[in-house]
Amino acid sequence: MRYFLLSIGFLTLFFSCKAPEARRPVSISSGSFIDESINRNKELSAREEARIQKIIQQDSSNNYITSDGGFWYYYEKKDTLATTKAKFGDIVNFNYDIKDLNGDIIYSEKELDTVNYAIDQEDLFFGLREGLKIMKEGEIVTFLFPSYQAYGYYGDNHKIGTNIPLISRVKLNKITKQSTKEN
């Protein structure tokens, strides 16, 4: 009898232990918020690009270039002889201003002052970082940036609001090479 009770207890203990089951979620998300966000951003980008294309079409005096990064620019002063462009870590000295697409000044060149910037090592909005890499010393370039290349959704928390495309005139004064390789 003792073995019988012991074996029943053992079997009860053995069959009552089972692996834990994963709990199922109470609600299931379909991802519709992400899909809606993607669609809103595509529409915003298309509207901004249409505005920029309209500016380009109305400005027949300048030859606009489309960058690989998704912004447009033209040269006011171009150096056709120099080959040196800024690379990672190089220090560039430049002046610039920022305007909205209507041409209204947000930050003047005087207000922003002369900037010394280490390429890709300091904080600067994405489009301008990329724009400085295509410039040579002494050049003056005007850039048209869609909002995702400028300050995007957050703005600059001061004068530039949410999703504002920008125009920036940049004068690259000097490139100081920091790398030992010849660029």
GROMACS .gro file of C-alpha atoms in nm:
model
  183
    1MET     CA    1   0.000   0.000   0.000
    2ARG     CA    2   0.285   0.229   0.079
    3TYR     CA    3   0.433   0.181  -0.270
    4PHE     CA    4   0.094   0.237  -0.423
    5LEU     CA    5   0.045   0.576  -0.248
    6LEU     CA    6   0.402   0.674  -0.323
    7SER     CA    7   0.363   0.589  -0.692
    8ILE     CA    8   0.031   0.782  -0.715
    9GLY     CA    9   0.197   1.084  -0.549
   10PHE     CA   10   0.492   1.061  -0.783
   11LEU     CA   11   0.270   1.030  -1.092
   12THR     CA   12   0.054   1.324  -0.976
   13LEU     CA   13   0.365   1.536  -0.923
   14PHE     CA   14   0.512   1.428  -1.257
   15PHE     CA   15   0.199   1.506  -1.464
   16SER     CA   16   0.116   1.830  -1.283
   17CYS     CA   17   0.451   1.984  -1.382
   18LYS     CA   18   0.439   2.121  -1.735
   19ALA     CA   19   0.632   2.381  -1.926
   20PRO     CA   20   0.513   2.740  -1.884
   21GLU     CA   21   0.295   2.869  -2.165
   22ALA     CA   22   0.348   3.207  -2.323
   23ARG     CA   23   0.076   3.456  -2.251
   24ARG     CA   24  -0.109   3.591  -2.552
   25PRO     CA   25  -0.135   3.969  -2.602
   26VAL     CA   26  -0.459   4.132  -2.496
   27SER     CA   27  -0.470   4.347  -2.810
   28ILE     CA   28  -0.306   4.294  -3.144
   29SER     CA   29  -0.153   4.589  -3.328
   30SER     CA   30  -0.185   4.590  -3.703
   31GLY     CA   31   0.093   4.839  -3.769
   32SER     CA   32  -0.156   5.089  -3.910
   33PHE     CA   33   0.004   5.380  -3.719
   34ILE     CA   34   0.338   5.316  -3.888
   35ASP     CA   35   0.170   5.282  -4.228
   36GLU     CA   36  -0.016   5.611  -4.175
   37SER     CA   37   0.305   5.782  -4.065
   38ILE     CA   38   0.488   5.659  -4.376
   39ASN     CA   39   0.208   5.789  -4.598
   40ARG     CA   40   0.205   6.130  -4.422
   41ASN     CA   41   0.582   6.162  -4.465
   42LYS     CA   42   0.563   6.067  -4.834
   43GLU     CA   43   0.293   6.330  -4.891
   44LEU     CA   44   0.492   6.594  -4.700
   45SER     CA   45   0.805   6.513  -4.898
   46ALA     CA   46   0.615   6.532  -5.228
   47ARG     CA   47   0.464   6.874  -5.137
   48GLU     CA   48   0.805   7.011  -5.034
   49GLU     CA   49   0.970   6.879  -5.350
   50ALA     CA   50   0.695   7.037  -5.563
   51ARG     CA   51   0.754   7.374  -5.394
   52ILE     CA   52   1.129   7.346  -5.449
   53GLN     CA   53   1.080   7.243  -5.814
   54LYS     CA   54   0.856   7.547  -5.865
   55ILE     CA   55   1.133   7.774  -5.728
   56ILE     CA   56   1.387   7.608  -5.958
   57GLN     CA   57   1.161   7.647  -6.264
   58GLN     CA   58   1.104   8.016  -6.189
   59ASP     CA   59   1.479   8.082  -6.147
   60SER     CA   60   1.618   8.053  -6.498
   61SER     CA   61   1.935   8.248  -6.414
   62ASN     CA   62   2.090   7.964  -6.209
   63ASN     CA   63   2.185   7.608  -6.300
   64TYR     CA   64   2.051   7.384  -6.022
   65ILE     CA   65   2.211   7.050  -5.943
   66THR     CA   66   2.036   6.764  -5.768
   67SER     CA   67   2.252   6.601  -5.502
   68ASP     CA   68   2.261   6.230  -5.429
   69GLY     CA   69   2.144   6.317  -5.077
   70GLY     CA   70   1.811   6.467  -5.185
   71PHE     CA   71   1.872   6.843  -5.189
   72TRP     CA   72   1.932   7.095  -5.467
   73TYR     CA   73   2.202   7.358  -5.508
   74TYR     CA   74   2.365   7.602  -5.744
   75TYR     CA   75   2.703   7.773  -5.748
   76GLU     CA   76   2.728   8.150  -5.712
   77LYS     CA   77   3.106   8.119  -5.723
   78LYS     CA   78   3.270   7.798  -5.841
   79ASP     CA   79   3.637   7.701  -5.838
   80THR     CA   80   3.704   7.483  -6.141
   81LEU     CA   81   4.076   7.439  -6.071
   82ALA     CA   82   4.088   7.324  -5.708
   83THR     CA   83   4.034   6.956  -5.635
   84THR     CA   84   4.044   6.952  -5.256
   85LYS     CA   85   3.717   6.891  -5.076
   86ALA     CA   86   3.665   6.845  -4.704
   87LYS     CA   87   3.672   6.489  -4.571
   88PHE     CA   88   3.598   6.334  -4.232
   89GLY     CA   89   3.773   6.524  -3.951
   90ASP     CA   90   3.887   6.820  -4.162
   91ILE     CA   91   3.809   7.164  -4.021
   92VAL     CA   92   3.607   7.394  -4.244
   93ASN     CA   93   3.563   7.764  -4.182
   94PHE     CA   94   3.244   7.899  -4.339
   95ASN     CA   95   2.969   8.160  -4.325
   96TYR     CA   96   2.605   8.092  -4.402
   97ASP     CA   97   2.251   8.217  -4.364
   98ILE     CA   98   1.918   8.038  -4.341
   99LYS     CA   99   1.595   8.143  -4.517
  100ASP     CA  100   1.256   7.984  -4.569
  101LEU     CA  101   1.140   7.895  -4.921
  102ASN     CA  102   0.980   8.239  -4.956
  103GLY     CA  103   1.324   8.394  -4.915
  104ASP     CA  104   1.249   8.540  -4.571
  105ILE     CA  105   1.559   8.541  -4.350
  106ILE     CA  106   1.537   8.316  -4.045
  107TYR     CA  107   1.902   8.351  -3.941
  108SER     CA  108   2.127   8.608  -4.107
  109GLU     CA  109   2.492   8.547  -4.186
  110LYS     CA  110   2.581   8.808  -3.925
  111GLU     CA  111   2.364   8.639  -3.662
  112LEU     CA  112   2.521   8.298  -3.728
  113ASP     CA  113   2.874   8.442  -3.748
  114THR     CA  114   3.172   8.252  -3.889
  115VAL     CA  115   3.168   7.882  -3.806
  116ASN     CA  116   3.458   7.638  -3.763
  117TYR     CA  117   3.325   7.287  -3.804
  118ALA     CA  118   3.497   6.947  -3.794
  119ILE     CA  119   3.340   6.744  -4.075
  120ASP     CA  120   3.109   6.471  -3.939
  121GLN     CA  121   3.235   6.517  -3.582
  122GLU     CA  122   3.013   6.799  -3.458
  123ASP     CA  123   2.645   6.882  -3.455
  124LEU     CA  124   2.511   7.045  -3.772
  125PHE     CA  125   2.192   6.972  -3.961
  126PHE     CA  126   2.227   6.686  -4.210
  127GLY     CA  127   2.187   6.873  -4.539
  128LEU     CA  128   2.450   7.134  -4.451
  129ARG     CA  129   2.694   6.863  -4.337
  130GLU     CA  130   2.658   6.694  -4.675
  131GLY     CA  131   2.666   7.024  -4.864
  132LEU     CA  132   2.998   7.125  -4.710
  133LYS     CA  133   3.154   6.801  -4.841
  134ILE     CA  134   3.082   6.893  -5.203
  135MET     CA  135   3.232   7.242  -5.175
  136LYS     CA  136   3.586   7.361  -5.238
  137GLU     CA  137   3.767   7.645  -5.065
  138GLY     CA  138   3.642   7.989  -5.174
  139GLU     CA  139   3.318   7.865  -5.329
  140ILE     CA  140   2.976   8.014  -5.262
  141VAL     CA  141   2.681   7.776  -5.298
  142THR     CA  142   2.308   7.820  -5.238
  143PHE     CA  143   2.132   7.506  -5.115
  144LEU     CA  144   1.762   7.421  -5.110
  145PHE     CA  145   1.692   7.164  -4.839
  146PRO     CA  146   1.365   6.974  -4.787
  147SER     CA  147   1.271   6.959  -4.420
  148TYR     CA  148   1.403   6.605  -4.373
  149GLN     CA  149   1.747   6.733  -4.481
  150ALA     CA  150   1.716   7.038  -4.253
  151TYR     CA  151   1.573   7.037  -3.900
  152GLY     CA  152   1.290   6.792  -3.971
  153TYR     CA  153   1.005   6.723  -3.735
  154TYR     CA  154   1.161   6.889  -3.431
  155GLY     CA  155   1.282   7.218  -3.578
  156ASP     CA  156   1.561   7.395  -3.394
  157ASN     CA  157   1.348   7.476  -3.086
  158HIS     CA  158   1.392   7.846  -3.153
  159LYS     CA  159   1.312   8.008  -3.490
  160ILE     CA  160   1.271   7.707  -3.719
  161GLY     CA  161   0.948   7.517  -3.671
  162THR     CA  162   0.833   7.169  -3.758
  163ASN     CA  163   0.891   7.042  -4.114
  164ILE     CA  164   1.028   7.365  -4.262
  165PRO     CA  165   1.225   7.336  -4.589
  166LEU     CA  166   1.516   7.581  -4.603
  167ILE     CA  167   1.739   7.781  -4.835
  168SER     CA  168   2.096   7.840  -4.721
  169ARG     CA  169   2.370   8.043  -4.887
  170VAL     CA  170   2.711   7.908  -4.780
  171LYS     CA  171   3.056   8.056  -4.834
  172LEU     CA  172   3.339   7.810  -4.763
  173ASN     CA  173   3.633   8.023  -4.650
  174LYS     CA  174   3.898   7.763  -4.565
  175ILE     CA  175   3.958   7.388  -4.538
  176THR     CA  176   4.219   7.276  -4.286
  177LYS     CA  177   4.320   6.917  -4.351
  178GLN     CA  178   4.342   6.699  -4.042
  179SER     CA  179   4.411   6.366  -4.210
  180THR     CA  180   4.761   6.256  -4.309
  181LYS     CA  181   4.646   6.110  -4.642
  182GLU     CA  182   4.624   6.336  -4.945
  183ASN     CA  183   4.257   6.387  -5.030
   0.00000   0.00000   0.00000
